[in-house]
Each structure stands twice: as structure tokens, then as C-alpha cells.
Coordinates of C-alpha atoms in Angstrom, one line a residue:
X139 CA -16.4 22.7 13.6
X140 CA -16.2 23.5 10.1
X141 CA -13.6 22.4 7.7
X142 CA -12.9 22.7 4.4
X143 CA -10.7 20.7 1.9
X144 CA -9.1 23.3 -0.8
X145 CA -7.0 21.5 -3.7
X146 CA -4.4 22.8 -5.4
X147 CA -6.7 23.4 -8.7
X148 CA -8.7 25.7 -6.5
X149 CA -11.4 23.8 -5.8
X150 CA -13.2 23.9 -2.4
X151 CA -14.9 21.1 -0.4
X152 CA -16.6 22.4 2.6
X153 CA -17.4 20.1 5.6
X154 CA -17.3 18.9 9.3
X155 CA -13.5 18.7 11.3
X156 CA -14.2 15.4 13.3
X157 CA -10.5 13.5 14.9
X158 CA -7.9 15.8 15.6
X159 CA -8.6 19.3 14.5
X160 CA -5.4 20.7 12.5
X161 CA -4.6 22.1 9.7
X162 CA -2.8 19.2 7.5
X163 CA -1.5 19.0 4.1
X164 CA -1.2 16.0 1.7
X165 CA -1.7 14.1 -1.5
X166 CA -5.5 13.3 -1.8
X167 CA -6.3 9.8 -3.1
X168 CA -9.6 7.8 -3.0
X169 CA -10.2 3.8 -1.6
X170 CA -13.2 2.5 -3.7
X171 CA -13.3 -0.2 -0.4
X172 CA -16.6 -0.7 1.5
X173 CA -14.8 -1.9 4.3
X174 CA -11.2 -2.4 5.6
X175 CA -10.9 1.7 6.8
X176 CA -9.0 0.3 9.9
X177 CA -6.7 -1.7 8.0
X178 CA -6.0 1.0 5.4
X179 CA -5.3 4.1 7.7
X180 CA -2.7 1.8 9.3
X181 CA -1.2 1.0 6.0
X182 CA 2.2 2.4 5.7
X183 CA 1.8 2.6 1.8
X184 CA -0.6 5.2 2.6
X185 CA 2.0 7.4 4.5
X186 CA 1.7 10.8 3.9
X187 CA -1.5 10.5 1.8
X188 CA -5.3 12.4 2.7
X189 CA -7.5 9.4 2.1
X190 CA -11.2 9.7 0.5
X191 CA -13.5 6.8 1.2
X192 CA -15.8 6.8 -1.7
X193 CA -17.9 4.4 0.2
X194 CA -21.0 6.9 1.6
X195 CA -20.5 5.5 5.5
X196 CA -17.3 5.2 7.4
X197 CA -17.3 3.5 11.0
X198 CA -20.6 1.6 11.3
X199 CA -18.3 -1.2 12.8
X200 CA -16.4 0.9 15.0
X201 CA -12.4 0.2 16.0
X202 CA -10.9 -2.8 17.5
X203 CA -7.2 -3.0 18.7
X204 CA -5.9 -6.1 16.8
X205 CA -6.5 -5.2 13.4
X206 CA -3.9 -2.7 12.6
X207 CA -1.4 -3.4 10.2
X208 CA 1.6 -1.1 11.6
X209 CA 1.9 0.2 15.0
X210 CA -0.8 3.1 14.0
X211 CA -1.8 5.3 11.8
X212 CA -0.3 6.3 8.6
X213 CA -2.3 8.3 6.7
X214 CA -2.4 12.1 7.5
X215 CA -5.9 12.7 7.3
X216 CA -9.2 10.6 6.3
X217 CA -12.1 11.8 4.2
X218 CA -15.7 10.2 4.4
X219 CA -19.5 11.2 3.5
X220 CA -20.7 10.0 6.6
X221 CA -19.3 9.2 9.8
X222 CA -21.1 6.4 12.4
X223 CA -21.6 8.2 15.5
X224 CA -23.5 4.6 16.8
X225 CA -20.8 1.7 15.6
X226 CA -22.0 -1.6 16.5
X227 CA -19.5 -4.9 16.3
X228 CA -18.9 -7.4 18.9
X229 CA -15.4 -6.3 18.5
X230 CA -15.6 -3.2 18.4
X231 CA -13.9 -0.9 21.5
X232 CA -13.8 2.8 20.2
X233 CA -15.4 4.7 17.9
X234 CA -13.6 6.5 14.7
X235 CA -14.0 9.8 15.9
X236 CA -12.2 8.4 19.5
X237 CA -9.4 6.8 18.0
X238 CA -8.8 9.4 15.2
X239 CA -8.6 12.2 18.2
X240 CA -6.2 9.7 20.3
X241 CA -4.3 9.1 17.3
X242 CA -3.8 12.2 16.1
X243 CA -5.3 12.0 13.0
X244 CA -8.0 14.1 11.2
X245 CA -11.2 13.5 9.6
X246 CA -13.2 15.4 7.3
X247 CA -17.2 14.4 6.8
X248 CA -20.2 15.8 5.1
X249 CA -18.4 16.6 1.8
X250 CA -19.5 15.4 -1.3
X251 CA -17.0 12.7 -1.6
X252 CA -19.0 11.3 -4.9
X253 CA -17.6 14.8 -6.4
X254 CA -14.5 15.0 -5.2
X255 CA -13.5 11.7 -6.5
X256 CA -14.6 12.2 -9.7
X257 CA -12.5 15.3 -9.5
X258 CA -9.1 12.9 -8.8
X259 CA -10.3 10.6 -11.5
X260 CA -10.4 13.7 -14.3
X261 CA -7.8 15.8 -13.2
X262 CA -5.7 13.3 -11.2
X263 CA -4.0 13.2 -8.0
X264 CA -3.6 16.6 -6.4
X265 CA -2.5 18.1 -3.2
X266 CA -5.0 19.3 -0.8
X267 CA -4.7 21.1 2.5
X268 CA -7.6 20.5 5.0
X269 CA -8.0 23.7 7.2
X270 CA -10.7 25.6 9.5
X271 CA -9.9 28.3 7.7
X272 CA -10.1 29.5 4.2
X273 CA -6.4 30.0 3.1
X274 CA -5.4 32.7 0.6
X275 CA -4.0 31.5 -2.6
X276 CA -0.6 32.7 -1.4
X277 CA -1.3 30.2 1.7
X278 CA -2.1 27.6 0.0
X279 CA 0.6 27.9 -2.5
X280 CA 2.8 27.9 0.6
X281 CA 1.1 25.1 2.4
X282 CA 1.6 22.7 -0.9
X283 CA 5.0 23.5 -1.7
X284 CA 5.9 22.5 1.8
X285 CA 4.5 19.2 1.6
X286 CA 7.2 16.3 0.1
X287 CA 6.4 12.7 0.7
X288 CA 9.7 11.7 -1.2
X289 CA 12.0 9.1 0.5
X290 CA 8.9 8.0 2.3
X291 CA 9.9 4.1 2.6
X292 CA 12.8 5.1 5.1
X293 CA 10.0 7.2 8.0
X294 CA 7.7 3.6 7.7
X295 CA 10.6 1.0 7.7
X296 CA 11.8 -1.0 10.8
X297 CA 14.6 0.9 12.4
X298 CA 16.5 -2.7 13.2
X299 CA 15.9 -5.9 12.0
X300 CA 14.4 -9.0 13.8
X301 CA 13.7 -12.8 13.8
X302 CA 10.2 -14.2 13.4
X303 CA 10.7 -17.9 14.5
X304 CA 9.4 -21.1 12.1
X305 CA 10.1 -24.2 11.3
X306 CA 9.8 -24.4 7.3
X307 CA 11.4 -21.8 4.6
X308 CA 13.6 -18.9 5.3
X309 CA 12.5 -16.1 4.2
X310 CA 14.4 -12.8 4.5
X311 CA 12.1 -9.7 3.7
X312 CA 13.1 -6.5 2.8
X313 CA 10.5 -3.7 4.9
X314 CA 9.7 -0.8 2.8
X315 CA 6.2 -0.3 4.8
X316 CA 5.4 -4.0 5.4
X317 CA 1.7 -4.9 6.7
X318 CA 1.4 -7.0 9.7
X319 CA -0.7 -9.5 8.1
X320 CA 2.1 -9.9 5.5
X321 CA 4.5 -11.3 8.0
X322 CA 1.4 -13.3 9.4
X323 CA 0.9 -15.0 6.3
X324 CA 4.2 -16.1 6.0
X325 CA 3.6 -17.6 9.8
X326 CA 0.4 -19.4 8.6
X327 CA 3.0 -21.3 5.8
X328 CA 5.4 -22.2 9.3
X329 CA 8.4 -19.8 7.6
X330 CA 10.9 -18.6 9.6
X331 CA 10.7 -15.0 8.9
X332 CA 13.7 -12.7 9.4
X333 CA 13.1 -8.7 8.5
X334 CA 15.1 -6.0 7.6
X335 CA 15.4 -2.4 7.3
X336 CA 14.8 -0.9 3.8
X337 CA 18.5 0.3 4.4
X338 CA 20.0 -3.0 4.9
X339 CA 22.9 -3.9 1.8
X340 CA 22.3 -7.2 -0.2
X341 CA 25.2 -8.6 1.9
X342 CA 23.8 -8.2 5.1
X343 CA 20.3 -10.0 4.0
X344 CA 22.6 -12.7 2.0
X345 CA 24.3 -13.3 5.4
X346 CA 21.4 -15.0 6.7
X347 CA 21.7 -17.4 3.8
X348 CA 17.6 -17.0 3.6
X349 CA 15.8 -20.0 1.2
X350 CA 14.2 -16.7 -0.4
X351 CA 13.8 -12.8 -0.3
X352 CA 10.2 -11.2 -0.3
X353 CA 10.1 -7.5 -1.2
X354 CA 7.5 -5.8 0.3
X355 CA 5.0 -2.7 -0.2
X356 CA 5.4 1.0 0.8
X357 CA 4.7 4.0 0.2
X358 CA 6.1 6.4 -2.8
X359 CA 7.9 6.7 -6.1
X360 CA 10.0 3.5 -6.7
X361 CA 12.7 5.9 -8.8
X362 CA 13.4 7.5 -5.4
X363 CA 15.5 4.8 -4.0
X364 CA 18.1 3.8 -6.3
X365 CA 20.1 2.4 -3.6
X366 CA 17.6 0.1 -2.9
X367 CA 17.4 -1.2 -6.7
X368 CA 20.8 -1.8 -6.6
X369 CA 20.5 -4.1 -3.9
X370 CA 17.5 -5.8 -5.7
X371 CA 19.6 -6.3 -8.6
X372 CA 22.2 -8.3 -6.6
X373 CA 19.3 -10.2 -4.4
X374 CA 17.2 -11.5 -7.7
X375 CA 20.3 -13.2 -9.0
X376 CA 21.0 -14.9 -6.0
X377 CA 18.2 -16.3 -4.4
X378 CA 14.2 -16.5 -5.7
X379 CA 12.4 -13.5 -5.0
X380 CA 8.7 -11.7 -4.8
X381 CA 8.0 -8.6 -4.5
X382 CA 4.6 -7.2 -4.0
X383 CA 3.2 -3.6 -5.0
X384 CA 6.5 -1.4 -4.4
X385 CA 8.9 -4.5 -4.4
X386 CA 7.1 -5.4 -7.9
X387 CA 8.1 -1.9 -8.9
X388 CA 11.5 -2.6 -8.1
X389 CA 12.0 -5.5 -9.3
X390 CA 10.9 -4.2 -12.4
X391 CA 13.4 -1.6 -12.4
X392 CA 16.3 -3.1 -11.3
X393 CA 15.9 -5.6 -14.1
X394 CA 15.6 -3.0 -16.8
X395 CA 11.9 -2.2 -17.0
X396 CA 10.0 1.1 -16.7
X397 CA 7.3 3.0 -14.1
X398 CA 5.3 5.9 -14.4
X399 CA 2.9 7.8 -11.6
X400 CA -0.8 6.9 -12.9
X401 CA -3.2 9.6 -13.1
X402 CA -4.9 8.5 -9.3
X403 CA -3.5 5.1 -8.5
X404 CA -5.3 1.7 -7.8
X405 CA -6.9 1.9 -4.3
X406 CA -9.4 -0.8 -3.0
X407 CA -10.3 -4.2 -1.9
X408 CA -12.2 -5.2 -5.3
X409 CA -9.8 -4.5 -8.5
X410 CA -10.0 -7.4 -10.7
X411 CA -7.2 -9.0 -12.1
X412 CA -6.6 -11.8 -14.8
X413 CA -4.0 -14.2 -13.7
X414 CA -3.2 -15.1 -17.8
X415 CA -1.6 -18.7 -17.1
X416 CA -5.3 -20.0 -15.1
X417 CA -7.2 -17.9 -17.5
X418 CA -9.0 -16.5 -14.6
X419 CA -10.2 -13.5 -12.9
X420 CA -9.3 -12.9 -9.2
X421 CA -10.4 -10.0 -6.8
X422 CA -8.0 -8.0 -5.2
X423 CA -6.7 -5.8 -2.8
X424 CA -4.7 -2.9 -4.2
X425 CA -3.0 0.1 -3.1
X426 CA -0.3 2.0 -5.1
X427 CA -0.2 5.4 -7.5
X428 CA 2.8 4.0 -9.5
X429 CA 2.5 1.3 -12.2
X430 CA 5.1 -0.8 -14.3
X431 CA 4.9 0.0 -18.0
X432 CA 8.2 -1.4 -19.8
X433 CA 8.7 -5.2 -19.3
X434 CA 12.1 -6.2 -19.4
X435 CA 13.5 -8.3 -21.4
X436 CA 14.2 -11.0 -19.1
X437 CA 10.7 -11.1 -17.8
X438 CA 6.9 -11.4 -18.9
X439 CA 3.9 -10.6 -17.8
X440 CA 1.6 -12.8 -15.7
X441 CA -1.0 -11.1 -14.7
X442 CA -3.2 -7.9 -16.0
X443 CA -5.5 -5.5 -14.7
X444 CA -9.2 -5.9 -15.8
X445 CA -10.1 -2.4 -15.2
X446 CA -7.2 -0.6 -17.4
X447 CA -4.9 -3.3 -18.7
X448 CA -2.3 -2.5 -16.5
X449 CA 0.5 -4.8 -15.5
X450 CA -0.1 -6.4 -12.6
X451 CA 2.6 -9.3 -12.6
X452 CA 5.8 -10.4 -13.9
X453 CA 7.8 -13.8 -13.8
X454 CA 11.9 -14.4 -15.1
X455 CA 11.5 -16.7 -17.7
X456 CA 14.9 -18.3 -16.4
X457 CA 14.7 -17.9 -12.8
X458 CA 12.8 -17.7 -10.0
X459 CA 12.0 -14.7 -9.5
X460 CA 8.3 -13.3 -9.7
X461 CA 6.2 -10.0 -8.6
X462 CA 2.5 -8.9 -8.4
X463 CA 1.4 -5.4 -8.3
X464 CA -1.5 -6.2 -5.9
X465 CA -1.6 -7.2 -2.2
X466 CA -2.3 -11.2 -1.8
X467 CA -3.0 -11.4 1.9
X468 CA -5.4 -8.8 1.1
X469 CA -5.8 -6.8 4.5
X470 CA -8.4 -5.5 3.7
X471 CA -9.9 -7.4 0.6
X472 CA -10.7 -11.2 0.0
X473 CA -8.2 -13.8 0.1
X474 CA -8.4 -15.1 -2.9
X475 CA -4.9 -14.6 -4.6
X476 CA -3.3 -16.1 -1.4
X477 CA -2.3 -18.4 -3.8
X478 CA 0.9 -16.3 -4.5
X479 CA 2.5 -16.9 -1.5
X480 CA 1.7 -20.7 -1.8
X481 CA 3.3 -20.9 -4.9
X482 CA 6.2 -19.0 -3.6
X483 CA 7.1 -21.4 -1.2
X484 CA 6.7 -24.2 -3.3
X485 CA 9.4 -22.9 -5.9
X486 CA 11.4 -22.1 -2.4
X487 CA 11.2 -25.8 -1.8
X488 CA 11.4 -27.0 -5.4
X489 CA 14.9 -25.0 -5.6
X490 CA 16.1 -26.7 -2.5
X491 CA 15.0 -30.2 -3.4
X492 CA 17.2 -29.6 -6.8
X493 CA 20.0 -27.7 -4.9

């Protein structure tokens, strides 16, 4: 059936519905990624978004059922060049189109996706409505104005907290959109992992008496949820902290700093980032459309984007408390700033040993 993608600048993409055919609104943002599509629809930082793969061909390994990183699908709708009608994995066990229909999901293909992300990059982030039907410019109007993605952290968080079992460091993490192979990472390390709503108070995840709080990615503008800075505030004096993509952003905040929306967002598995202390380079996985650009005071700045000179990390210079805009268990991406979490847990331990 044919589809067609109509921006809010006007602009028109005209294509092939595949996945569930609806009419569906969102922001449109692009994932430079060659891979990883499973992991990234099920993403909850991508809640609410209309996601353009600028990689020409989408599916060629098909779906499996272990790799999600939430309990489905988050995006609202995924763009792509080229669909594979003939995936071929050993794990594969349904097809895109198949899991995008049983989902609930839709899919655009056969637009020029090379175009329409060079759109996003010069006129930025838009809204987009993807329809089987051209929509007046009343409609569309109407369509847009009805679409708000604010507050988004509370329709992805766990609804009740809960206990993941470990022998080593306590770690109480705040859920504003967590990914699954966060909380596996934290496994790997043997930490006893206990999780709470992005609506728990500092008091409740202080009652636990954790070793340390991670604050962790999700979806929207950080200066929506003031309640949850204020509970950052309290937590980063207390115990040692991370945050990672929106917990970075919040950290930031609560500690005095300063975010703005970049023009269309870091999305991929291959931004490079200098890590200024080792004096080196390391690939990673990113996902986010806001980005730190005041350092407070009481913190510098660790680690820097190699692609705009962004800020892509921060450490107290008094305690321990540290944040990286990127996502270091990199699902989807390589693995090689895993090294954050390592050195998390060894400041965990070396505050313990001197407690």
C-alpha cells in the first residue's frame, strides 16, 4: 500500500506502508547504525519517536525474541530504504515486516531515506505524520499539534520496583527507560541490583542503604522532570552516582549546569568519543536529542564528542559522582567503553574499603 511521510516543513516522502498500517504521528530522528534495529526499536529512549535508518537495508538478519531491551517496542514507527523480505540468521524466528504487524508498529520503505536525513540534519528535528493518505495542511496542522511526547520517562518506567539478586555491590538504579542489557551488565559485575520507579523519592531509594545509585537513560527533555532533579540533588550527595544519557542530563542539572535540545540529536552505534584522562578515542553507542552545555562548577568534563565537541562526560572533582552522555553496555554498538561501569564499581568498593 502506499504511504507517504509529510513533515511539518511541508515536505513529502512517498513510499511503501509495510508493519501495521495506520496513520501515526511523531518526532522523526535518524540512527546512523548498520545494525542493532532490534535493539533500538525496543529502546525506551526512543518512545514516541519515528525512526529513520540511514543504513540502505533493514532486516537482512531477521528478529529473534531474546534481544529486546524492554518488553517491546517503543518507537512509534520505523523508516528504512529497503526492507529484507528473505532474512537469514541462525537466530532468526520472524521477519521485520511479521513482528512489526504483531507489534503494532509501522514501517515505511522505499523512500529516499539518504534525503530525508539530510533534511533533519539542515533543518533539524521535525514532526512527521506517516499516512495512506495525503493530509490537507489543516490536517496536518491538526495531526502535529496533537502529538506531545513530554513527561515521557513516567509511560516507559517500571510501575513498582524489584530486586535483582547478587552477591557484590548494591546498586539502586533509578528507571527512566532503562535497557535490559543495562541491568545485565550490572549482573555480569555479580551486583545486587534493586530498581525503582522514576517516581520513587530519594528516601525511599536511600532506604535500601544501596553501595551506589546509577541513573539511567530515557526518553525526552531532562527540564521536564524537576521532581526528579530534586531527588538527584539529594542522591549525589549521599552516595556515588552515574548517570548515563538522561541521568547524565540530570545530574548536570541538578548540580547547576545547563541543557539545550540539539538540532537532530546523537543516534548510532559508531559516535566517537575522546575519553580526555586516557587520551583516547572510543566508539560508542548513543542515543539522545538533548545535550549538556554549562558545566557546573563543582564538576569537569571527562569526556568529549569527536564529531561536534560536545560534552560527553562529567566527574565531581570532590566526590564520587560521574556521568557519560553515551550508552556503555552499548546495545546496540561495540563494547568498548564497558569500562565505565568497571570503574564504577571500583570507586563503589574503594568508598567502602575507606568507609
Amino acid at each position: 500500500m502506499r504511504a507517504y511521510l509529510q513533515l511539518e516543513n511541508g515536505m513529502i516522502f512517498e513510499g511503501t506502508a509495510f508493519g501495521k498500517i495506520q496513520e501515526i504521528s511523531g518526532e522523526v530522528v535518524f540512527n546512523t547504525g548498520m545494525t542493532g534495529y532490534q535493539e533500538l526499536m525496543t529502546d525506551p529512549s526512543y518512545y514516541g519517536q519515528i525512526v529513520t535508518m540511514t543504513y540502505p537495508l533493514i532486516g537482512n538478519y531477521g528478529i529473534n525474541l531474546e534481544d529486546f531491551e524492554s518488553d517491546g517496542p517503543k518507537i512509534r514507527a520505523l523508516i528504512v530504504r529497503e526492507r529484507s523480505k528473505s532474512p537469514s540468521n541462525f537466530r532468526c524466528e520472524m521477519d521485520l515486516d511479521s513482528y512489526l504487524k504483531y507489534s503494532g508498529v509501522t514501517g515505511l520503505e522505499g523512500i529516499d531515506t539518504r534525503a530525508l536525513t539530510k533534511t533533519i540534519r539542515e533543518k533539524g528535528t521535525m514532526k512527521g505524520v506517516i499516512t495512506t493518505r495525503m493530509l490537507t495542511a489543516t490536517e496536518l496542522r491538526k495531526k502535529l499539534g496533537a502529538y506531545d511526547n513530554s513527561k515521557a520517562v513516567y509511560k516507559v518506567t517500571t510501575k513498582e520496583s524489584y530486586i535483582v539478586e547478587g552477591t557484590g555491590k548494591h546498586v539502586a538504579v533509578m528507571d527512566f527507560g532503562i535497557k535490559n542489557n543495562i541491568i545485565e551488565s550490572f549482573k555480569e559485575k555479580n551486583c545486587k541490583v534493586t530498581v525503582f520507579p522514576a517516581t520513587a523519592s530519594w528516601e525511599e531509594v536511600l532506604g535500601v542503604n544501596p553501595d551506589g545509585v546509577f541513573l539511567s537513560n530515557g526518553p525526552g527533555d531532562p527540564k521536564d522532570y524537576m521532581d526528579i532533579i530534586e531527588n538527584v540533588k539529594v542522591l549525589v550527595d549521599k552516595k556515588p552516582t552515574i548517570g548515563i544519557c538522561l541521568g547524565h542530563q540530570l545530574i548536570a542539572l541538578a548540580l547547576g549546569g545547563e541543557t539545550k535540545k540539539l538540532k537532530f540529536g546523537h543516534r548510532g552505534c559508531n559516535h566517537p568519543v575522546k575519553d580526555i584522562k586516557q587520551d583516547r578515542v572510543y566508539i560508542t553507542s548513543q542515543n539522545h536529542g538533548y545535550v549538556v552545555t554549562k558545566v557546573p562548577e563543582s564538576m569537569e568534563v571527562t569526556h568529549v564528542s569527536m564529531n561536534d565537541e560536545s560534552i560527553e562526560g562529567l566527574r565531581h572533582k570532590d566526590k564520587p559522582v560521574m556521568s557519560v552522555q553515551f550508552h556503555p553496555e552499548a546495545s546496540p554498538g561495540p563494547s568498548d567503553s564497558d569500562y565505565i561501569f568497571e570503574h564504577f564499581i571500583e570507586v563503589l568498593e574503594e568508598v567502602g574499603h575507606n568507609a
